[in-house]
mmCIF file of C-alpha atoms and ligand atoms in Angstrom:
data_model
loop_
_atom_site.group_PDB
_atom_site.id
_atom_site.type_symbol
_atom_site.label_atom_id
_atom_site.label_comp_id
_atom_site.label_asym_id
_atom_site.label_seq_id
_atom_site.Cartn_x
_atom_site.Cartn_y
_atom_site.Cartn_z
ATOM 1 C CA MET A 1 -3.859 10.130 -16.032
ATOM 2 C CA PRO A 2 -0.978 12.910 -14.275
ATOM 3 C CA ASP A 3 0.884 14.588 -17.292
ATOM 4 C CA ARG A 4 4.767 14.150 -16.603
ATOM 5 C CA ARG A 5 5.847 16.994 -14.301
ATOM 6 C CA ASN A 6 2.558 15.934 -11.806
ATOM 7 C CA ARG A 7 4.605 11.974 -12.540
ATOM 8 C CA ALA A 8 8.044 13.048 -11.382
ATOM 9 C CA ARG A 9 6.495 14.895 -8.521
ATOM 10 C CA TRP A 10 4.875 11.446 -7.621
ATOM 11 C CA SER A 11 7.781 9.472 -7.584
ATOM 12 C CA ARG A 12 9.796 12.386 -6.121
ATOM 13 C CA ALA A 13 7.093 12.604 -3.193
ATOM 14 C CA SER A 14 7.213 8.924 -2.732
ATOM 15 C CA ARG A 15 10.719 9.274 -1.850
ATOM 16 C CA ILE A 16 10.244 11.405 0.976
ATOM 17 C CA SER A 17 7.723 8.555 2.108
ATOM 18 C CA VAL A 18 9.966 5.765 2.357
ATOM 19 C CA ARG A 19 10.639 5.860 6.117
ATOM 20 C CA VAL A 20 6.899 6.236 7.014
ATOM 21 C CA SER A 21 5.917 3.677 4.043
ATOM 22 C CA PHE A 22 7.437 1.024 6.708
ATOM 23 C CA MET A 23 5.957 2.456 9.281
ATOM 24 C CA LYS A 24 2.957 -0.169 10.733
ATOM 25 C CA TYR A 25 1.718 0.794 13.798
ATOM 26 C CA ILE A 26 0.397 3.802 15.450
ATOM 27 C CA ASP A 27 3.260 4.935 18.002
ATOM 28 C CA GLU A 28 5.499 5.348 15.120
ATOM 29 C CA PHE A 29 3.273 8.153 13.594
ATOM 30 C CA ARG A 30 3.244 9.541 16.274
ATOM 31 C CA ASP A 31 6.442 9.587 17.340
ATOM 32 C CA PRO A 32 7.605 12.952 19.063
ATOM 33 C CA ALA A 33 11.088 12.690 17.805
ATOM 34 C CA ILE A 34 9.853 12.603 14.229
ATOM 35 C CA LEU A 35 7.927 15.855 14.545
ATOM 36 C CA ALA A 36 9.625 17.276 16.006
ATOM 37 C CA GLY A 37 11.982 16.416 13.050
ATOM 38 C CA LEU A 38 9.492 17.816 10.364
ATOM 39 C CA LEU A 39 8.991 20.702 12.465
ATOM 40 C CA ARG A 40 12.222 22.199 12.409
ATOM 41 C CA GLU A 41 11.878 21.078 8.462
ATOM 42 C CA ILE A 42 9.271 23.326 7.370
ATOM 43 C CA ALA A 43 9.623 26.189 9.910
ATOM 44 C CA SER A 44 12.792 25.917 7.482
ATOM 45 C CA ALA A 45 10.834 25.754 4.176
ATOM 46 C CA ALA A 46 8.618 28.429 5.338
ATOM 47 C CA ASP A 47 11.376 31.211 6.468
ATOM 48 C CA GLY A 48 8.692 33.781 7.876
ATOM 49 C CA ARG A 49 6.477 33.622 4.645
ATOM 50 C CA ARG A 50 3.171 33.961 5.357
ATOM 51 C CA ILE A 51 1.212 30.420 3.749
ATOM 52 C CA ARG A 52 -2.533 29.790 4.282
ATOM 53 C CA LEU A 53 -3.562 25.657 3.735
ATOM 54 C CA MET A 54 -6.875 24.463 3.933
ATOM 55 C CA GLU A 55 -7.391 20.917 4.947
ATOM 56 C CA ILE A 56 -10.045 20.421 3.059
ATOM 57 C CA CYS A 57 -11.148 16.833 5.169
ATOM 58 C CA GLY A 58 -12.970 17.293 9.121
ATOM 59 C CA GLY A 59 -10.818 14.801 9.634
ATOM 60 C CA HIS A 60 -8.018 16.341 8.978
ATOM 61 C CA THR A 61 -9.557 19.554 11.787
ATOM 62 C CA HIS A 62 -10.238 17.154 14.275
ATOM 63 C CA ALA A 63 -5.978 15.106 14.237
ATOM 64 C CA ILE A 64 -4.928 18.941 13.775
ATOM 65 C CA TYR A 65 -6.800 20.005 16.973
ATOM 66 C CA ARG A 66 -6.387 16.961 19.320
ATOM 67 C CA PHE A 67 -3.107 16.853 18.419
ATOM 68 C CA GLY A 68 -2.739 20.763 19.047
ATOM 69 C CA LEU A 69 -0.467 20.778 15.418
ATOM 70 C CA HIS A 70 -1.539 24.843 14.523
ATOM 71 C CA ALA A 71 -0.147 25.638 17.648
ATOM 72 C CA LEU A 72 2.938 23.117 16.883
ATOM 73 C CA LEU A 73 3.649 24.982 13.382
ATOM 74 C CA PRO A 74 5.016 28.534 13.340
ATOM 75 C CA PRO A 75 2.859 31.356 12.896
ATOM 76 C CA SER A 76 3.975 32.437 9.183
ATOM 77 C CA ILE A 77 1.451 29.008 8.342
ATOM 78 C CA ASP A 78 -2.349 29.123 8.573
ATOM 79 C CA LEU A 79 -4.520 26.244 8.473
ATOM 80 C CA VAL A 80 -7.769 26.708 7.650
ATOM 81 C CA HIS A 81 -11.173 24.508 7.690
ATOM 82 C CA GLY A 82 -13.364 23.059 4.665
ATOM 83 C CA PRO A 83 -16.314 22.649 3.653
ATOM 84 C CA GLY A 84 -15.185 18.349 4.208
ATOM 85 C CA CYS A 85 -17.618 17.695 6.933
ATOM 86 C CA PRO A 86 -20.600 15.159 5.077
ATOM 87 C CA VAL A 87 -22.613 16.587 8.240
ATOM 88 C CA CYS A 88 -22.007 19.864 7.854
ATOM 89 C CA VAL A 89 -22.719 20.652 4.475
ATOM 90 C CA LEU A 90 -25.574 19.289 4.707
ATOM 91 C CA PRO A 91 -28.298 21.653 4.681
ATOM 92 C CA ARG A 92 -31.403 22.488 6.954
ATOM 93 C CA GLY A 93 -34.604 21.525 4.529
ATOM 94 C CA ARG A 94 -32.478 18.500 3.926
ATOM 95 C CA ILE A 95 -32.514 17.263 7.985
ATOM 96 C CA ASP A 96 -35.629 18.669 8.015
ATOM 97 C CA GLY A 97 -36.641 16.030 5.633
ATOM 98 C CA ALA A 98 -35.159 12.620 6.859
ATOM 99 C CA VAL A 99 -37.179 14.323 10.395
ATOM 100 C CA GLY A 100 -40.182 14.136 8.187
ATOM 101 C CA LEU A 101 -39.391 10.545 7.457
ATOM 102 C CA ALA A 102 -39.284 9.167 10.396
ATOM 103 C CA ARG A 103 -42.231 10.898 11.633
ATOM 104 C CA ARG A 104 -44.192 8.448 8.868
ATOM 105 C CA PRO A 105 -46.306 5.849 10.166
ATOM 106 C CA GLY A 106 -44.666 2.660 9.049
ATOM 107 C CA VAL A 107 -41.522 3.820 8.378
ATOM 108 C CA THR A 108 -37.587 3.320 10.729
ATOM 109 C CA LEU A 109 -34.944 5.641 9.549
ATOM 110 C CA ALA A 110 -31.706 4.678 9.806
ATOM 111 C CA THR A 111 -28.967 6.682 9.897
ATOM 112 C CA PHE A 112 -25.673 6.957 11.688
ATOM 113 C CA GLY A 113 -25.124 8.796 14.813
ATOM 114 C CA ASP A 114 -24.114 12.092 13.986
ATOM 115 C CA MET A 115 -26.801 12.585 11.853
ATOM 116 C CA LEU A 116 -29.109 12.368 14.737
ATOM 117 C CA ARG A 117 -28.367 16.095 17.071
ATOM 118 C CA VAL A 118 -27.851 17.925 14.050
ATOM 119 C CA PRO A 119 -31.100 20.506 14.767
ATOM 120 C CA GLY A 120 -33.621 21.347 11.815
ATOM 121 C CA SER A 121 -35.834 24.105 11.554
ATOM 122 C CA HIS A 122 -38.133 21.420 13.541
ATOM 123 C CA GLY A 123 -35.963 19.554 16.016
ATOM 124 C CA SER A 124 -33.428 16.495 15.624
ATOM 125 C CA LEU A 125 -34.455 13.234 14.263
ATOM 126 C CA LEU A 126 -33.923 12.518 18.639
ATOM 127 C CA ASP A 127 -36.731 14.627 19.430
ATOM 128 C CA ALA A 128 -38.220 12.762 16.855
ATOM 129 C CA GLN A 129 -37.291 9.746 18.737
ATOM 130 C CA ALA A 130 -38.168 11.303 21.467
ATOM 131 C CA ALA A 131 -41.801 11.944 20.579
ATOM 132 C CA GLY A 132 -41.858 8.167 19.357
ATOM 133 C CA ALA A 133 -40.726 7.873 16.209
ATOM 134 C CA ASP A 134 -39.109 4.919 15.057
ATOM 135 C CA VAL A 135 -34.905 6.164 14.389
ATOM 136 C CA ARG A 136 -31.928 3.414 15.044
ATOM 137 C CA MET A 137 -28.479 4.244 14.590
ATOM 138 C CA VAL A 138 -26.711 1.728 12.439
ATOM 139 C CA TYR A 139 -22.765 1.713 12.057
ATOM 140 C CA SER A 140 -22.304 0.912 8.254
ATOM 141 C CA PRO A 141 -25.400 0.770 4.855
ATOM 142 C CA LEU A 142 -25.755 -2.902 5.624
ATOM 143 C CA ASP A 143 -26.960 -2.542 8.848
ATOM 144 C CA ALA A 144 -30.049 -0.951 7.297
ATOM 145 C CA LEU A 145 -30.412 -3.766 5.089
ATOM 146 C CA ALA A 146 -30.332 -6.624 8.217
ATOM 147 C CA LEU A 147 -33.114 -3.759 9.921
ATOM 148 C CA ALA A 148 -35.522 -4.834 7.107
ATOM 149 C CA ARG A 149 -34.906 -7.909 7.243
ATOM 150 C CA ALA A 150 -35.911 -8.085 10.406
ATOM 151 C CA ASN A 151 -38.849 -5.918 10.172
ATOM 152 C CA PRO A 152 -40.905 -7.335 7.149
ATOM 153 C CA GLY A 153 -43.820 -5.233 8.753
ATOM 154 C CA ARG A 154 -42.126 -1.679 8.390
ATOM 155 C CA THR A 155 -40.240 0.330 5.624
ATOM 156 C CA VAL A 156 -36.664 1.425 6.956
ATOM 157 C CA VAL A 157 -35.345 4.546 5.433
ATOM 158 C CA PHE A 158 -31.532 4.464 5.609
ATOM 159 C CA PHE A 159 -30.315 8.452 5.491
ATOM 160 C CA ALA A 160 -27.564 8.892 3.296
ATOM 161 C CA ILE A 161 -25.096 10.963 3.738
ATOM 162 C CA GLY A 162 -21.486 11.553 2.887
ATOM 163 C CA PHE A 163 -18.640 11.888 0.347
ATOM 164 C CA GLU A 164 -17.090 10.142 -2.142
ATOM 165 C CA THR A 165 -15.916 7.766 0.911
ATOM 166 C CA THR A 166 -19.081 6.584 2.708
ATOM 167 C CA ALA A 167 -21.071 6.561 -1.434
ATOM 168 C CA PRO A 168 -19.681 2.790 -2.260
ATOM 169 C CA GLY A 169 -21.660 1.791 0.891
ATOM 170 C CA THR A 170 -25.014 2.993 -0.388
ATOM 171 C CA ALA A 171 -24.163 1.484 -3.972
ATOM 172 C CA LEU A 172 -23.846 -2.293 -1.977
ATOM 173 C CA LEU A 173 -26.441 -1.430 0.267
ATOM 174 C CA LEU A 174 -28.540 -0.882 -2.802
ATOM 175 C CA ARG A 175 -27.084 -3.174 -5.132
ATOM 176 C CA GLN A 176 -27.537 -6.000 -2.318
ATOM 177 C CA ALA A 177 -31.729 -5.046 -1.729
ATOM 178 C CA ARG A 178 -31.888 -5.525 -5.290
ATOM 179 C CA ALA A 179 -30.589 -8.798 -5.437
ATOM 180 C CA GLU A 180 -32.650 -9.944 -2.536
ATOM 181 C CA GLY A 181 -36.001 -8.496 -3.853
ATOM 182 C CA VAL A 182 -36.162 -6.697 -0.329
ATOM 183 C CA LYS A 183 -38.997 -3.867 -0.574
ATOM 184 C CA ASN A 184 -39.241 -2.645 2.866
ATOM 185 C CA LEU A 185 -35.600 -0.387 2.129
ATOM 186 C CA ALA A 186 -35.510 3.001 0.429
ATOM 187 C CA VAL A 187 -32.357 4.823 0.641
ATOM 188 C CA TYR A 188 -32.873 8.988 1.310
ATOM 189 C CA CYS A 189 -29.756 9.908 -0.799
ATOM 190 C CA ASN A 190 -27.574 13.170 0.432
ATOM 191 C CA HIS A 191 -24.222 12.067 -1.038
ATOM 192 C CA VAL A 192 -22.313 15.250 -1.757
ATOM 193 C CA LEU A 193 -19.229 15.423 -4.493
ATOM 194 C CA VAL A 194 -16.147 17.014 -3.189
ATOM 195 C CA ILE A 195 -13.990 18.106 -6.059
ATOM 196 C CA PRO A 196 -17.391 20.711 -7.135
ATOM 197 C CA ALA A 197 -17.330 22.143 -3.663
ATOM 198 C CA LEU A 198 -13.547 23.053 -4.361
ATOM 199 C CA ARG A 199 -13.897 24.520 -7.391
ATOM 200 C CA ALA A 200 -17.011 26.729 -6.402
ATOM 201 C CA LEU A 201 -15.236 27.666 -3.226
ATOM 202 C CA LEU A 202 -12.165 28.823 -5.926
ATOM 203 C CA ALA A 203 -14.386 30.183 -7.571
ATOM 204 C CA GLY A 204 -13.763 33.995 -8.460
ATOM 205 C CA GLY A 205 -10.017 33.778 -6.774
ATOM 206 C CA SER A 206 -8.654 32.433 -3.488
ATOM 207 C CA GLU A 207 -6.071 32.878 -0.396
ATOM 208 C CA LEU A 208 -5.573 30.184 -0.328
ATOM 209 C CA ASP A 209 -1.877 28.709 -1.279
ATOM 210 C CA GLY A 210 -2.461 24.938 -1.220
ATOM 211 C CA PHE A 211 -4.333 22.056 0.443
ATOM 212 C CA ILE A 212 -3.910 19.409 2.251
ATOM 213 C CA GLY A 213 -5.987 16.570 0.392
ATOM 214 C CA PRO A 214 -8.762 13.982 2.174
ATOM 215 C CA GLY A 215 -7.018 10.720 3.004
ATOM 216 C CA HIS A 216 -10.253 8.935 3.227
ATOM 217 C CA VAL A 217 -11.786 10.439 -0.389
ATOM 218 C CA SER A 218 -8.532 9.765 -2.031
ATOM 219 C CA ALA A 219 -8.262 6.111 -1.622
ATOM 220 C CA ILE A 220 -11.587 5.924 -3.670
ATOM 221 C CA LEU A 221 -10.899 8.764 -5.687
ATOM 222 C CA GLY A 222 -7.486 8.697 -6.599
ATOM 223 C CA GLY A 223 -4.364 11.107 -5.890
ATOM 224 C CA ASP A 224 -4.640 11.838 -9.614
ATOM 225 C CA ALA A 225 -8.339 13.612 -9.337
ATOM 226 C CA TRP A 226 -6.568 16.354 -7.272
ATOM 227 C CA ALA A 227 -4.286 17.076 -10.546
ATOM 228 C CA PHE A 228 -7.372 20.021 -11.504
ATOM 229 C CA LEU A 229 -5.955 22.023 -8.269
ATOM 230 C CA PRO A 230 -2.500 22.533 -9.506
ATOM 231 C CA ARG A 231 -2.795 22.884 -13.219
ATOM 232 C CA GLU A 232 -6.244 25.427 -13.356
ATOM 233 C CA TYR A 233 -6.222 27.201 -9.739
ATOM 234 C CA GLY A 234 -2.307 26.881 -8.922
ATOM 235 C CA LYS A 235 -2.437 25.450 -5.682
ATOM 236 C CA ALA A 236 -0.461 23.180 -4.164
ATOM 237 C CA VAL A 237 -1.626 19.593 -3.258
ATOM 238 C CA ALA A 238 -0.441 16.957 -0.531
ATOM 239 C CA ILE A 239 -3.049 14.029 0.503
ATOM 240 C CA SER A 240 -2.975 12.891 4.126
ATOM 241 C CA GLY A 241 -3.853 10.298 6.692
ATOM 242 C CA PHE A 242 -4.865 11.111 9.944
ATOM 243 C CA GLU A 243 -1.682 10.914 12.011
ATOM 244 C CA PRO A 244 -0.134 13.273 13.105
ATOM 245 C CA LEU A 245 2.906 12.642 11.086
ATOM 246 C CA ASP A 246 1.164 12.287 8.072
ATOM 247 C CA LEU A 247 -0.588 16.035 8.602
ATOM 248 C CA LEU A 248 2.868 17.149 9.311
ATOM 249 C CA GLN A 249 4.628 15.748 6.441
ATOM 250 C CA ALA A 250 1.486 16.900 3.880
ATOM 251 C CA VAL A 251 2.256 20.400 5.404
ATOM 252 C CA LEU A 252 6.011 20.055 4.613
ATOM 253 C CA LEU A 253 5.258 18.908 1.062
ATOM 254 C CA ALA A 254 2.753 21.655 0.641
ATOM 255 C CA VAL A 255 4.968 24.377 1.446
ATOM 256 C CA ARG A 256 7.979 23.171 -0.477
ATOM 257 C CA GLN A 257 5.366 23.357 -3.546
ATOM 258 C CA VAL A 258 4.864 26.889 -2.549
ATOM 259 C CA VAL A 259 7.724 28.721 -1.788
ATOM 260 C CA ALA A 260 9.519 27.186 -4.651
ATOM 261 C CA GLY A 261 5.873 28.359 -6.591
ATOM 262 C CA ARG A 262 5.897 25.021 -8.593
ATOM 263 C CA PRO A 263 2.591 23.214 -7.285
ATOM 264 C CA ALA A 264 1.150 19.978 -8.169
ATOM 265 C CA VAL A 265 0.026 16.572 -6.494
ATOM 266 C CA GLU A 266 1.700 14.878 -3.821
ATOM 267 C CA VAL A 267 1.256 11.505 -2.044
ATOM 268 C CA PRO A 268 2.497 11.692 1.551
ATOM 269 C CA TYR A 269 -0.501 8.805 2.511
ATOM 270 C CA ALA A 270 0.817 6.020 -0.201
ATOM 271 C CA ARG A 271 -0.788 3.683 2.188
ATOM 272 C CA ALA A 272 -4.053 4.436 1.096
ATOM 273 C CA VAL A 273 -4.034 6.222 -1.977
ATOM 274 C CA ARG A 274 -3.421 5.402 -5.233
ATOM 275 C CA PRO A 275 -3.184 7.363 -8.339
ATOM 276 C CA GLU A 276 -5.997 5.865 -9.886
ATOM 277 C CA GLY A 277 -8.157 5.034 -6.664
ATOM 278 C CA ASN A 278 -10.390 2.474 -6.127
ATOM 279 C CA ARG A 279 -11.905 1.367 -8.756
ATOM 280 C CA LYS A 280 -14.457 -0.998 -7.951
ATOM 281 C CA ALA A 281 -15.763 1.553 -5.776
ATOM 282 C CA GLN A 282 -16.206 3.828 -8.064
ATOM 283 C CA ALA A 283 -18.191 0.728 -10.695
ATOM 284 C CA ALA A 284 -20.379 0.506 -8.101
ATOM 285 C CA VAL A 285 -20.781 3.861 -7.691
ATOM 286 C CA SER A 286 -21.884 4.930 -11.670
ATOM 287 C CA GLU A 287 -23.746 1.855 -11.691
ATOM 288 C CA VAL A 288 -26.278 2.588 -8.805
ATOM 289 C CA PHE A 289 -26.198 6.769 -8.534
ATOM 290 C CA GLU A 290 -25.716 9.760 -11.141
ATOM 291 C CA THR A 291 -25.158 13.588 -10.834
ATOM 292 C CA ARG A 292 -28.024 15.750 -9.460
ATOM 293 C CA PRO A 293 -28.184 18.933 -12.232
ATOM 294 C CA ASP A 294 -27.457 20.725 -8.879
ATOM 295 C CA PHE A 295 -27.464 20.451 -4.903
ATOM 296 C CA ALA A 296 -27.924 23.343 -2.080
ATOM 297 C CA TRP A 297 -24.926 22.878 0.599
ATOM 298 C CA ARG A 298 -24.837 24.699 4.079
ATOM 299 C CA GLY A 299 -22.734 27.765 3.062
ATOM 300 C CA LEU A 300 -22.024 27.395 -0.454
ATOM 301 C CA GLY A 301 -25.442 27.790 -2.065
ATOM 302 C CA ILE A 302 -26.364 26.154 -4.812
ATOM 303 C CA ILE A 303 -23.724 23.853 -7.168
ATOM 304 C CA PRO A 304 -23.511 22.465 -10.375
ATOM 305 C CA ALA A 305 -23.842 18.643 -10.643
ATOM 306 C CA SER A 306 -21.519 18.659 -6.477
ATOM 307 C CA ALA A 307 -24.596 15.282 -5.326
ATOM 308 C CA LEU A 308 -25.541 12.217 -5.891
ATOM 309 C CA ARG A 309 -29.283 10.736 -7.104
ATOM 310 C CA ILE A 310 -30.209 7.366 -7.490
ATOM 311 C CA ARG A 311 -30.415 5.955 -11.013
ATOM 312 C CA GLU A 312 -33.758 5.163 -12.825
ATOM 313 C CA ALA A 313 -33.041 1.369 -12.421
ATOM 314 C CA PHE A 314 -33.380 1.876 -8.516
ATOM 315 C CA ALA A 315 -35.618 3.697 -8.300
ATOM 316 C CA ASP A 316 -37.879 1.862 -6.486
ATOM 317 C CA TRP A 317 -35.644 1.919 -3.521
ATOM 318 C CA ASP A 318 -35.749 5.686 -4.027
ATOM 319 C CA ALA A 319 -37.120 7.780 -0.872
ATOM 320 C CA GLU A 320 -37.293 10.906 -2.908
ATOM 321 C CA ARG A 321 -39.208 9.580 -5.545
ATOM 322 C CA ARG A 322 -41.276 6.876 -3.045
ATOM 323 C CA TYR A 323 -42.273 9.425 -0.442
ATOM 324 C CA GLY A 324 -42.599 12.318 -3.371
ATOM 325 C CA LEU A 325 -40.055 14.403 -0.965
ATOM 326 C CA ALA A 326 -39.293 18.020 -2.381
ATOM 327 C CA ASP A 327 -36.387 19.555 -1.934
ATOM 328 C CA VAL A 328 -37.295 23.132 0.304
ATOM 329 C CA VAL A 329 -34.072 25.465 1.134
ATOM 330 C CA VAL A 330 -34.122 26.539 5.398
ATOM 331 C CA PRO A 331 -32.193 29.293 6.133
ATOM 332 C CA ASP A 332 -29.696 28.563 9.018
ATOM 333 C CA PRO A 333 -30.225 30.514 12.565
ATOM 334 C CA PRO A 334 -28.758 34.028 11.646
ATOM 335 C CA VAL A 335 -26.044 33.885 14.774
ATOM 336 C CA CYS A 336 -24.550 30.741 13.161
ATOM 337 C CA ARG A 337 -21.359 31.239 11.002
ATOM 338 C CA CYS A 338 -20.713 27.545 10.041
ATOM 339 C CA GLY A 339 -21.497 28.922 6.163
ATOM 340 C CA ASP A 340 -18.295 31.016 6.619
ATOM 341 C CA VAL A 341 -16.694 28.350 9.026
ATOM 342 C CA LEU A 342 -17.011 25.758 6.159
ATOM 343 C CA ARG A 343 -15.570 28.147 3.354
ATOM 344 C CA GLY A 344 -12.325 28.898 5.328
ATOM 345 C CA ARG A 345 -13.793 32.791 6.179
ATOM 346 C CA ALA A 346 -13.628 32.462 9.908
ATOM 347 C CA LYS A 347 -12.464 30.232 12.806
ATOM 348 C CA PRO A 348 -15.012 28.355 15.107
ATOM 349 C CA TRP A 349 -14.638 31.246 17.500
ATOM 350 C CA ASP A 350 -14.807 34.304 15.801
ATOM 351 C CA CYS A 351 -18.559 33.221 15.334
ATOM 352 C CA ARG A 352 -19.938 35.189 19.230
ATOM 353 C CA ALA A 353 -22.538 31.285 20.072
ATOM 354 C CA PHE A 354 -19.573 29.978 19.935
ATOM 355 C CA GLY A 355 -18.627 28.151 23.545
ATOM 356 C CA THR A 356 -21.632 30.651 24.500
ATOM 357 C CA ALA A 357 -25.246 29.896 23.014
ATOM 358 C CA CYS A 358 -23.583 26.874 20.880
ATOM 359 C CA THR A 359 -22.051 23.304 22.939
ATOM 360 C CA PRO A 360 -21.949 20.263 21.705
ATOM 361 C CA ASP A 361 -24.354 19.621 25.275
ATOM 362 C CA ALA A 362 -26.849 22.216 23.074
ATOM 363 C CA PRO A 363 -25.937 22.841 19.660
ATOM 364 C CA LEU A 364 -26.701 25.881 17.084
ATOM 365 C CA GLY A 365 -25.713 24.698 13.870
ATOM 366 C CA ALA A 366 -24.103 21.403 12.574
ATOM 367 C CA CYS A 367 -20.580 22.399 12.612
ATOM 368 C CA MET A 368 -21.034 21.834 16.499
ATOM 369 C CA VAL A 369 -22.615 18.305 16.687
ATOM 370 C CA SER A 370 -20.831 16.738 13.681
ATOM 371 C CA SER A 371 -17.592 14.164 14.827
ATOM 372 C CA GLU A 372 -15.477 16.344 11.978
ATOM 373 C CA GLY A 373 -17.147 19.685 12.756
ATOM 374 C CA ALA A 374 -14.420 22.719 13.025
ATOM 375 C CA CYS A 375 -16.378 24.089 15.974
ATOM 376 C CA ALA A 376 -17.231 20.449 17.729
ATOM 377 C CA ALA A 377 -13.063 19.962 17.137
ATOM 378 C CA VAL A 378 -11.566 23.841 18.772
ATOM 379 C CA HIS A 379 -14.773 22.819 21.611
ATOM 380 C CA GLN A 380 -12.983 19.886 23.078
ATOM 381 C CA TYR A 381 -9.447 20.554 22.015
ATOM 382 C CA GLY A 382 -9.625 24.070 22.028
ATOM 383 C CA ARG A 383 -7.439 23.506 25.090
ATOM 384 C CA LEU A 384 -4.130 22.439 23.737
ATOM 385 C CA GLY A 385 -3.086 25.846 22.785
ATOM 386 C CA ARG A 386 0.980 26.820 22.019
ATOM 387 C CA SER A 387 1.939 24.323 24.724
ATOM 388 C CA ALA A 388 0.352 21.216 23.506
ATOM 389 C CA PRO A 389 2.431 18.569 25.947
ATOM 390 C CA ASP A 390 2.935 15.489 24.292
ATOM 391 C CA PHE A 391 5.984 17.614 21.914
ATOM 392 C CA GLN A 392 7.308 20.948 23.303
ATOM 393 C CA GLU A 393 9.883 18.680 25.508
ATOM 394 C CA ALA A 394 11.035 17.294 21.537
ATOM 395 C CA ARG A 395 10.878 20.400 19.987
HETATM 396 FE FE1 SF4 B 401 -22.469 27.831 14.150
HETATM 397 FE FE2 SF4 B 401 -22.236 26.429 15.861
HETATM 398 FE FE3 SF4 B 401 -20.375 26.898 15.292
HETATM 399 FE FE4 SF4 B 401 -21.076 29.283 15.871
HETATM 400 S S1 SF4 B 401 -19.917 28.112 16.697
HETATM 401 S S2 SF4 B 401 -20.465 28.497 13.548
HETATM 402 S S3 SF4 B 401 -23.801 28.337 15.769
HETATM 403 S S4 SF4 B 401 -21.941 25.499 15.067
#
């Protein structure tokens, strides 16, 4: 539960969000006049002060570049990309593990579309598919269960990735598989936890002033989960949705906190995020998963207690146990600066392979593959520079 000071800030944030809470349609969250007003308020609040805010979530990075918001903000406000792209933070060794599973006779490997093109040290899952492996793209973990039911002669392995947002879906898959007694299904669990990653990033000090909190993860964990950032690290937090107005509102709140020297957790994305989060989803995750002692992240190294593994009660559906998979650390190509990008130490264009040796069609690193990767976002939308056309007129 938040302390009294945070509770007071929470209710103030809710009042600021009243106008937004009555909005219903996407167009309203993209209203140029309201956006222009917010931009003026941000400029006034920052008053030329240099402020560095990290958007933790890769979905936010894409929204920022897609709408050109980075270019509309005052130059003194720097938005830094964070480690919240689940495809990007998965180390190569884990991609290799999935490719190895896909190549096994009798195995059908099912995963989300983003994972298919991520290069491992022996090619991607798409390469394995081209060489004859049975690799399927699914939209939901339960699609893997349907595949298993429809193909009793094969073992379907679901390559599960993602943060706290997607772990509940995998938990429900495992619960359902156990309830139905479906034995030709296993899960290669690669769910990671964002809070230990942030603690690792902040260990030893950081120049960041605050964070734009991830909307989806916060819908599961709850806004209270971020109270450690102001309390222990003195960092501002504003949890945002994914529309332009959401993001600018979060930036405004975070900037005001920084300037006032009163870091807190504020939740302008109150239409999706409750202080306590989604208790049912949390319970499903606790029932099925436990925390690993440690996990190797791409770019962040080995972080204690930063990932989930399948509990003993669901061991029959654990691909790591069933196939005796070992965790192998495989370095990224030397030229790739994905690790620095994920830590906020470099922008995509600081990498000399960006847009030349590394493009979305021929990616060298995961940050160029994923729909949430910072390199992919800048490559796709980088043309929206300081003259982003949709909103410039209204300023
Ligand atoms: Fe890695 Fe490509 Fe991004 Fe460079 S541009 S950091 S090689 S993903």
